[in-house]
């Protein structure tokens, strides 16, 4: 699955960056839209982007001053929305803060591919994958 | 003939502009449009729209069709369908966001 990684050295100390990441209103300022978020694991997240995109997701991890993780659905100009995991990790660098961003594509939960166990090396297995509608 | 790397670069630079991503999303939502229509919908001059459309066309993201005296552009999704398209699109969005975060913290 595809992955995007970025690092940025931010001109502010860790406390300030963490406040920026956890304040609903300021989160929207840099994510680029109106954000509504219940910032605890399992909490709901939505971003109504200024460009008309609407992202929805769930908070996965909140480690104060260290890490935030979400799983979200992003609409794309074409085709199905993509589901991905977003991890923002912070590291103190004196008066600056290193931010590491990783967004990794996840398989859509609505359609899960089940491969028969040991497919291919069992003569009785038909080896063909089957699709099921299992959620997550 | 272009190499894969050149295609990825063209795709990435095409998607690195918020205006171009908006124009592309607009074309895929609302169907083919002329540069003047796109200009008025996105608050940019016709000349600026034409430049954006050239970059999108270079990346294979739009196609132009002449209809009578008009030239209409339509979105052509193929380059965005694979993993490379996802990486270019998502990466371009994060570049914008991280730039805004840096700007916000510089004040």
PDB file of C-alpha atoms in Angstrom:
ATOM      1  CA  UNK A   1       0.000   0.000   0.000  1.00  0.00           C
ATOM      2  CA  UNK A   2       1.177   3.500  -0.799  1.00  0.00           C
ATOM      3  CA  UNK A   3       2.637   5.862   1.755  1.00  0.00           C
ATOM      4  CA  UNK A   4       3.504   9.554   2.004  1.00  0.00           C
ATOM      5  CA  UNK A   5       6.107  10.827   4.466  1.00  0.00           C
ATOM      6  CA  UNK A   6       7.156  14.375   5.287  1.00  0.00           C
ATOM      7  CA  UNK A   7       9.275  15.998   7.964  1.00  0.00           C
ATOM      8  CA  UNK A   8       9.209  19.644   8.970  1.00  0.00           C
ATOM      9  CA  UNK A   9      11.258  21.555  11.512  1.00  0.00           C
ATOM     10  CA  UNK A  10       8.757  23.911  13.102  1.00  0.00           C
ATOM     11  CA  UNK A  11       9.804  27.285  14.524  1.00  0.00           C
ATOM     12  CA  UNK A  12       8.162  26.773  17.925  1.00  0.00           C
ATOM     13  CA  UNK A  13       8.734  24.723  21.055  1.00  0.00           C
ATOM     14  CA  UNK A  14       7.012  21.407  21.661  1.00  0.00           C
ATOM     15  CA  UNK A  15       4.326  22.804  23.996  1.00  0.00           C
ATOM     16  CA  UNK A  16       3.254  25.396  21.469  1.00  0.00           C
ATOM     17  CA  UNK A  17       3.170  22.896  18.609  1.00  0.00           C
ATOM     18  CA  UNK A  18       1.148  20.426  20.686  1.00  0.00           C
ATOM     19  CA  UNK A  19      -1.381  23.141  21.562  1.00  0.00           C
ATOM     20  CA  UNK A  20      -1.631  23.981  17.897  1.00  0.00           C
ATOM     21  CA  UNK A  21      -2.328  20.357  17.009  1.00  0.00           C
ATOM     22  CA  UNK A  22      -4.940  19.835  19.680  1.00  0.00           C
ATOM     23  CA  UNK A  23      -6.972  23.048  19.395  1.00  0.00           C
ATOM     24  CA  UNK A  24      -9.956  22.393  17.130  1.00  0.00           C
ATOM     25  CA  UNK A  25     -10.036  25.862  15.639  1.00  0.00           C
ATOM     26  CA  UNK A  26      -6.302  26.116  15.010  1.00  0.00           C
ATOM     27  CA  UNK A  27      -6.186  22.587  13.660  1.00  0.00           C
ATOM     28  CA  UNK A  28      -8.559  23.774  10.928  1.00  0.00           C
ATOM     29  CA  UNK A  29      -6.360  26.767  10.125  1.00  0.00           C
ATOM     30  CA  UNK A  30      -3.522  24.622   8.859  1.00  0.00           C
ATOM     31  CA  UNK A  31      -5.402  21.476   7.811  1.00  0.00           C
ATOM     32  CA  UNK A  32      -7.361  23.795   5.527  1.00  0.00           C
ATOM     33  CA  UNK A  33     -11.007  23.830   6.586  1.00  0.00           C
ATOM     34  CA  UNK A  34     -13.465  23.636   9.444  1.00  0.00           C
ATOM     35  CA  UNK A  35     -12.499  20.863  11.817  1.00  0.00           C
ATOM     36  CA  UNK A  36     -14.655  19.128  14.352  1.00  0.00           C
ATOM     37  CA  UNK A  37     -12.823  16.584  16.490  1.00  0.00           C
ATOM     38  CA  UNK A  38     -13.304  14.670  19.719  1.00  0.00           C
ATOM     39  CA  UNK A  39      -9.642  14.245  20.530  1.00  0.00           C
ATOM     40  CA  UNK A  40      -9.474  10.855  22.239  1.00  0.00           C
ATOM     41  CA  UNK A  41      -9.090   7.346  20.856  1.00  0.00           C
ATOM     42  CA  UNK A  42     -12.329   6.414  19.094  1.00  0.00           C
ATOM     43  CA  UNK A  43     -13.385  10.066  18.856  1.00  0.00           C
ATOM     44  CA  UNK A  44     -14.892  11.322  15.623  1.00  0.00           C
ATOM     45  CA  UNK A  45     -13.078  13.710  13.288  1.00  0.00           C
ATOM     46  CA  UNK A  46     -14.420  15.688  10.370  1.00  0.00           C
ATOM     47  CA  UNK A  47     -12.829  18.270   8.133  1.00  0.00           C
ATOM     48  CA  UNK A  48     -14.943  20.382   5.811  1.00  0.00           C
ATOM     49  CA  UNK A  49     -12.199  21.629   3.513  1.00  0.00           C
ATOM     50  CA  UNK A  50     -12.227  25.145   2.064  1.00  0.00           C
ATOM     51  CA  UNK A  51     -11.846  23.559  -1.368  1.00  0.00           C
ATOM     52  CA  UNK A  52     -15.094  21.621  -0.932  1.00  0.00           C
ATOM     53  CA  UNK A  53     -13.555  18.296   0.094  1.00  0.00           C
ATOM     54  CA  UNK A  54     -14.993  16.582   3.141  1.00  0.00           C
ATOM     55  CA  UNK A  55     -12.815  14.219   5.139  1.00  0.00           C
ATOM     56  CA  UNK A  56     -14.243  12.056   7.918  1.00  0.00           C
ATOM     57  CA  UNK A  57     -12.434   9.741  10.282  1.00  0.00           C
ATOM     58  CA  UNK A  58     -11.677   8.519  13.771  1.00  0.00           C
ATOM     59  CA  UNK A  59      -8.964   9.347  16.259  1.00  0.00           C
ATOM     60  CA  UNK A  60      -6.761   6.313  16.852  1.00  0.00           C
ATOM     61  CA  UNK A  61      -4.067   7.502  19.218  1.00  0.00           C
ATOM     62  CA  UNK A  62      -3.390  10.536  21.420  1.00  0.00           C
ATOM     63  CA  UNK A  63      -0.041  10.603  23.240  1.00  0.00           C
ATOM     64  CA  UNK A  64       0.346  14.082  24.702  1.00  0.00           C
ATOM     65  CA  UNK A  65       3.263  16.053  23.228  1.00  0.00           C
ATOM     66  CA  UNK A  66       4.327  12.986  21.286  1.00  0.00           C
ATOM     67  CA  UNK A  67       1.876  11.546  18.789  1.00  0.00           C
ATOM     68  CA  UNK A  68      -1.541  11.885  17.175  1.00  0.00           C
ATOM     69  CA  UNK A  69      -2.979   9.279  14.848  1.00  0.00           C
ATOM     70  CA  UNK A  70      -6.185   9.190  12.806  1.00  0.00           C
ATOM     71  CA  UNK A  71      -7.796   6.885  10.314  1.00  0.00           C
ATOM     72  CA  UNK A  72      -9.706   8.887   7.740  1.00  0.00           C
ATOM     73  CA  UNK A  73     -11.530   8.733   4.437  1.00  0.00           C
ATOM     74  CA  UNK A  74     -10.494  11.269   1.821  1.00  0.00           C
ATOM     75  CA  UNK A  75     -12.681  11.970  -1.172  1.00  0.00           C
ATOM     76  CA  UNK A  76     -10.678  11.963  -4.400  1.00  0.00           C
ATOM     77  CA  UNK A  77     -11.380  13.787  -7.638  1.00  0.00           C
ATOM     78  CA  UNK A  78     -11.914  10.375  -9.212  1.00  0.00           C
ATOM     79  CA  UNK A  79     -13.252   7.080  -8.029  1.00  0.00           C
ATOM     80  CA  UNK A  80     -13.785   5.822  -4.521  1.00  0.00           C
ATOM     81  CA  UNK A  81     -12.648   7.717  -1.466  1.00  0.00           C
ATOM     82  CA  UNK A  82      -9.329   6.465  -0.108  1.00  0.00           C
ATOM     83  CA  UNK A  83      -9.001   5.228   3.468  1.00  0.00           C
ATOM     84  CA  UNK A  84      -5.717   5.942   5.170  1.00  0.00           C
ATOM     85  CA  UNK A  85      -3.936   6.181   8.498  1.00  0.00           C
ATOM     86  CA  UNK A  86      -2.332   9.491   9.420  1.00  0.00           C
ATOM     87  CA  UNK A  87       0.390   9.698  12.067  1.00  0.00           C
ATOM     88  CA  UNK A  88       1.854  12.949  13.328  1.00  0.00           C
ATOM     89  CA  UNK A  89       4.877  12.449  15.591  1.00  0.00           C
ATOM     90  CA  UNK A  90       6.669  15.250  17.415  1.00  0.00           C
ATOM     91  CA  UNK A  91      10.199  15.453  18.720  1.00  0.00           C
ATOM     92  CA  UNK A  92      11.622  18.222  20.884  1.00  0.00           C
ATOM     93  CA  UNK A  93      14.613  20.040  19.385  1.00  0.00           C
ATOM     94  CA  UNK A  94      15.253  22.755  21.939  1.00  0.00           C
ATOM     95  CA  UNK A  95      13.456  25.846  20.710  1.00  0.00           C
ATOM     96  CA  UNK A  96      12.196  24.109  17.575  1.00  0.00           C
ATOM     97  CA  UNK A  97      10.145  20.961  17.045  1.00  0.00           C
ATOM     98  CA  UNK A  98      10.586  18.231  14.506  1.00  0.00           C
ATOM     99  CA  UNK A  99       7.297  17.020  13.038  1.00  0.00           C
ATOM    100  CA  UNK A 100       7.124  13.720  11.203  1.00  0.00           C
ATOM    101  CA  UNK A 101       4.058  13.048   9.118  1.00  0.00           C
ATOM    102  CA  UNK A 102       3.111   9.731   7.644  1.00  0.00           C
ATOM    103  CA  UNK A 103      -0.069   8.943   5.729  1.00  0.00           C
ATOM    104  CA  UNK A 104      -0.434   5.296   4.701  1.00  0.00           C
ATOM    105  CA  UNK A 105      -3.111   3.976   2.450  1.00  0.00           C
ATOM    106  CA  UNK A 106      -5.311   1.245   3.937  1.00  0.00           C
ATOM    107  CA  UNK A 107      -7.483  -1.270   2.153  1.00  0.00           C
ATOM    108  CA  UNK A 108     -11.142  -0.201   2.079  1.00  0.00           C
ATOM    109  CA  UNK A 109     -12.861  -1.950   5.009  1.00  0.00           C
ATOM    110  CA  UNK A 110     -16.051  -2.732   3.115  1.00  0.00           C
ATOM    111  CA  UNK A 111     -14.377  -5.286   0.887  1.00  0.00           C
ATOM    112  CA  UNK A 112     -11.832  -7.599   2.473  1.00  0.00           C
ATOM    113  CA  UNK A 113      -9.824 -10.052   0.482  1.00  0.00           C
ATOM    114  CA  UNK A 114      -9.608 -13.490   2.105  1.00  0.00           C
ATOM    115  CA  UNK A 115      -6.995 -15.838   0.768  1.00  0.00           C
ATOM    116  CA  UNK A 116      -7.433 -19.489   1.704  1.00  0.00           C
ATOM    117  CA  UNK A 117      -4.750 -20.588   4.162  1.00  0.00           C
ATOM    118  CA  UNK A 118      -1.685 -21.973   2.390  1.00  0.00           C
ATOM    119  CA  UNK A 119      -3.317 -21.238  -0.925  1.00  0.00           C
ATOM    120  CA  UNK A 120      -1.405 -22.828  -3.706  1.00  0.00           C
ATOM    121  CA  UNK A 121       0.404 -25.521  -1.733  1.00  0.00           C
ATOM    122  CA  UNK A 122      -2.713 -27.459  -0.793  1.00  0.00           C
ATOM    123  CA  UNK A 123      -4.062 -29.592  -3.602  1.00  0.00           C
ATOM    124  CA  UNK A 124      -7.612 -29.350  -2.214  1.00  0.00           C
ATOM    125  CA  UNK A 125      -7.616 -25.538  -2.030  1.00  0.00           C
ATOM    126  CA  UNK A 126      -9.019 -23.921  -5.096  1.00  0.00           C
ATOM    127  CA  UNK A 127      -6.622 -21.050  -4.502  1.00  0.00           C
ATOM    128  CA  UNK A 128      -9.083 -18.405  -5.558  1.00  0.00           C
ATOM    129  CA  UNK A 129      -9.529 -15.394  -3.322  1.00  0.00           C
ATOM    130  CA  UNK A 130     -13.052 -14.601  -2.221  1.00  0.00           C
ATOM    131  CA  UNK A 131     -14.612 -11.287  -1.403  1.00  0.00           C
ATOM    132  CA  UNK A 132     -16.701 -10.696   1.645  1.00  0.00           C
ATOM    133  CA  UNK A 133     -18.405  -7.692   3.062  1.00  0.00           C
ATOM    134  CA  UNK A 134     -16.799  -7.851   6.501  1.00  0.00           C
ATOM    135  CA  UNK A 135     -16.434  -4.424   8.092  1.00  0.00           C
ATOM    136  CA  UNK A 136     -12.901  -3.618   9.245  1.00  0.00           C
TER     137      UNK A 136
ATOM    138  CA  UNK B   1       8.148   9.045 -25.149  1.00  0.00           C
ATOM    139  CA  UNK B   2       8.489   9.938 -21.516  1.00  0.00           C
ATOM    140  CA  UNK B   3       9.954   7.822 -18.774  1.00  0.00           C
ATOM    141  CA  UNK B   4       8.036   6.806 -15.652  1.00  0.00           C
ATOM    142  CA  UNK B   5      10.033   9.287 -13.568  1.00  0.00           C
ATOM    143  CA  UNK B   6       9.104  12.153 -15.870  1.00  0.00           C
ATOM    144  CA  UNK B   7       5.447  11.159 -15.654  1.00  0.00           C
ATOM    145  CA  UNK B   8       5.581  11.096 -11.855  1.00  0.00           C
ATOM    146  CA  UNK B   9       7.283  14.517 -11.791  1.00  0.00           C
ATOM    147  CA  UNK B  10       4.708  16.001 -14.162  1.00  0.00           C
ATOM    148  CA  UNK B  11       1.868  14.559 -12.081  1.00  0.00           C
ATOM    149  CA  UNK B  12       3.378  15.803  -8.854  1.00  0.00           C
ATOM    150  CA  UNK B  13       3.980  19.341 -10.048  1.00  0.00           C
ATOM    151  CA  UNK B  14       0.509  19.441 -11.612  1.00  0.00           C
ATOM    152  CA  UNK B  15      -1.060  18.607  -8.250  1.00  0.00           C
ATOM    153  CA  UNK B  16       1.179  20.895  -6.200  1.00  0.00           C
ATOM    154  CA  UNK B  17      -1.080  23.890  -6.795  1.00  0.00           C
ATOM    155  CA  UNK B  18      -4.292  24.262  -4.798  1.00  0.00           C
ATOM    156  CA  UNK B  19      -5.936  26.104  -7.704  1.00  0.00           C
ATOM    157  CA  UNK B  20      -5.090  23.291 -10.113  1.00  0.00           C
ATOM    158  CA  UNK B  21      -6.480  20.678  -7.712  1.00  0.00           C
ATOM    159  CA  UNK B  22      -9.659  22.743  -7.448  1.00  0.00           C
ATOM    160  CA  UNK B  23      -9.955  23.087 -11.231  1.00  0.00           C
ATOM    161  CA  UNK B  24      -9.450  19.344 -11.630  1.00  0.00           C
ATOM    162  CA  UNK B  25     -12.022  18.506  -8.942  1.00  0.00           C
ATOM    163  CA  UNK B  26     -14.439  20.943 -10.590  1.00  0.00           C
ATOM    164  CA  UNK B  27     -14.007  19.349 -14.046  1.00  0.00           C
ATOM    165  CA  UNK B  28     -14.528  15.864 -12.665  1.00  0.00           C
ATOM    166  CA  UNK B  29     -17.648  16.947 -10.732  1.00  0.00           C
ATOM    167  CA  UNK B  30     -19.276  19.230 -13.271  1.00  0.00           C
ATOM    168  CA  UNK B  31     -18.015  17.872 -16.595  1.00  0.00           C
ATOM    169  CA  UNK B  32     -16.208  19.637 -19.472  1.00  0.00           C
ATOM    170  CA  UNK B  33     -15.818  23.427 -19.336  1.00  0.00           C
ATOM    171  CA  UNK B  34     -14.163  26.255 -21.239  1.00  0.00           C
ATOM    172  CA  UNK B  35     -11.236  28.239 -19.792  1.00  0.00           C
ATOM    173  CA  UNK B  36     -13.510  31.308 -19.348  1.00  0.00           C
ATOM    174  CA  UNK B  37     -16.071  29.306 -17.380  1.00  0.00           C
ATOM    175  CA  UNK B  38     -13.343  27.891 -15.154  1.00  0.00           C
ATOM    176  CA  UNK B  39     -11.798  31.337 -14.710  1.00  0.00           C
ATOM    177  CA  UNK B  40     -14.992  32.882 -13.418  1.00  0.00           C
ATOM    178  CA  UNK B  41     -15.765  29.897 -11.175  1.00  0.00           C
ATOM    179  CA  UNK B  42     -12.324  30.005  -9.536  1.00  0.00           C
ATOM    180  CA  UNK B  43     -11.708  33.715  -9.488  1.00  0.00           C
ATOM    181  CA  UNK B  44      -8.646  33.659 -11.764  1.00  0.00           C
ATOM    182  CA  UNK B  45      -7.983  35.283 -15.129  1.00  0.00           C
ATOM    183  CA  UNK B  46      -8.521  33.403 -18.362  1.00  0.00           C
ATOM    184  CA  UNK B  47      -4.770  33.580 -19.013  1.00  0.00           C
ATOM    185  CA  UNK B  48      -3.966  32.080 -15.616  1.00  0.00           C
ATOM    186  CA  UNK B  49      -6.521  29.307 -16.168  1.00  0.00           C
ATOM    187  CA  UNK B  50      -4.955  28.508 -19.545  1.00  0.00           C
ATOM    188  CA  UNK B  51      -1.548  28.121 -17.905  1.00  0.00           C
ATOM    189  CA  UNK B  52      -2.987  25.831 -15.245  1.00  0.00           C
ATOM    190  CA  UNK B  53      -4.754  23.785 -17.930  1.00  0.00           C
ATOM    191  CA  UNK B  54      -1.482  23.438 -19.891  1.00  0.00           C
ATOM    192  CA  UNK B  55       0.230  21.983 -16.815  1.00  0.00           C
ATOM    193  CA  UNK B  56      -2.684  19.609 -16.160  1.00  0.00           C
ATOM    194  CA  UNK B  57      -2.675  18.553 -19.813  1.00  0.00           C
ATOM    195  CA  UNK B  58       1.080  17.894 -19.691  1.00  0.00           C
ATOM    196  CA  UNK B  59       0.457  15.501 -16.781  1.00  0.00           C
ATOM    197  CA  UNK B  60      -2.318  13.758 -18.713  1.00  0.00           C
ATOM    198  CA  UNK B  61      -4.996  14.899 -16.259  1.00  0.00           C
ATOM    199  CA  UNK B  62      -7.125  16.862 -18.733  1.00  0.00           C
ATOM    200  CA  UNK B  63      -7.873  16.630 -22.420  1.00  0.00           C
ATOM    201  CA  UNK B  64      -9.055  19.381 -24.740  1.00  0.00           C
ATOM    202  CA  UNK B  65     -11.829  19.089 -27.291  1.00  0.00           C
ATOM    203  CA  UNK B  66     -12.819  21.643 -29.853  1.00  0.00           C
ATOM    204  CA  UNK B  67     -16.597  22.047 -29.984  1.00  0.00           C
ATOM    205  CA  UNK B  68     -17.504  24.507 -32.745  1.00  0.00           C
ATOM    206  CA  UNK B  69     -15.594  27.693 -31.909  1.00  0.00           C
ATOM    207  CA  UNK B  70     -15.034  26.723 -28.286  1.00  0.00           C
ATOM    208  CA  UNK B  71     -12.308  24.683 -26.659  1.00  0.00           C
ATOM    209  CA  UNK B  72     -13.607  22.637 -23.770  1.00  0.00           C
ATOM    210  CA  UNK B  73     -11.461  20.782 -21.259  1.00  0.00           C
ATOM    211  CA  UNK B  74     -12.408  17.527 -19.629  1.00  0.00           C
ATOM    212  CA  UNK B  75     -10.862  15.598 -16.773  1.00  0.00           C
ATOM    213  CA  UNK B  76      -9.047  12.370 -17.672  1.00  0.00           C
ATOM    214  CA  UNK B  77      -8.634  10.347 -14.497  1.00  0.00           C
ATOM    215  CA  UNK B  78      -6.255   7.570 -15.585  1.00  0.00           C
ATOM    216  CA  UNK B  79      -2.981   8.973 -14.146  1.00  0.00           C
ATOM    217  CA  UNK B  80      -4.566   9.342 -10.700  1.00  0.00           C
ATOM    218  CA  UNK B  81      -5.946   5.850 -10.457  1.00  0.00           C
ATOM    219  CA  UNK B  82      -2.883   3.991  -9.236  1.00  0.00           C
ATOM    220  CA  UNK B  83      -0.705   4.301  -6.162  1.00  0.00           C
ATOM    221  CA  UNK B  84       1.455   6.965  -7.830  1.00  0.00           C
ATOM    222  CA  UNK B  85      -1.615   9.162  -8.268  1.00  0.00           C
ATOM    223  CA  UNK B  86      -2.579   8.730  -4.629  1.00  0.00           C
ATOM    224  CA  UNK B  87       0.955   9.599  -3.482  1.00  0.00           C
ATOM    225  CA  UNK B  88       1.088  12.727  -5.652  1.00  0.00           C
ATOM    226  CA  UNK B  89      -2.330  13.916  -4.507  1.00  0.00           C
ATOM    227  CA  UNK B  90      -1.908  13.214  -0.797  1.00  0.00           C
ATOM    228  CA  UNK B  91       1.682  14.500  -0.806  1.00  0.00           C
ATOM    229  CA  UNK B  92       0.648  17.774  -2.442  1.00  0.00           C
ATOM    230  CA  UNK B  93      -2.065  18.297   0.204  1.00  0.00           C
ATOM    231  CA  UNK B  94       0.417  17.728   3.061  1.00  0.00           C
ATOM    232  CA  UNK B  95       2.961  20.101   1.520  1.00  0.00           C
ATOM    233  CA  UNK B  96       0.278  22.813   1.636  1.00  0.00           C
ATOM    234  CA  UNK B  97      -0.773  21.943   5.187  1.00  0.00           C
ATOM    235  CA  UNK B  98       2.749  21.836   6.591  1.00  0.00           C
ATOM    236  CA  UNK B  99       3.544  25.141   4.908  1.00  0.00           C
ATOM    237  CA  UNK B 100       0.484  26.709   6.584  1.00  0.00           C
ATOM    238  CA  UNK B 101       1.483  25.187   9.943  1.00  0.00           C
ATOM    239  CA  UNK B 102       4.983  26.661   9.627  1.00  0.00           C
ATOM    240  CA  UNK B 103       3.557  30.052   8.633  1.00  0.00           C
ATOM    241  CA  UNK B 104       1.123  29.981  11.538  1.00  0.00           C
ATOM    242  CA  UNK B 105       3.904  29.206  14.034  1.00  0.00           C
ATOM    243  CA  UNK B 106       6.264  31.842  12.599  1.00  0.00           C
ATOM    244  CA  UNK B 107       3.996  34.689  13.717  1.00  0.00           C
TER     245      UNK B 107
END
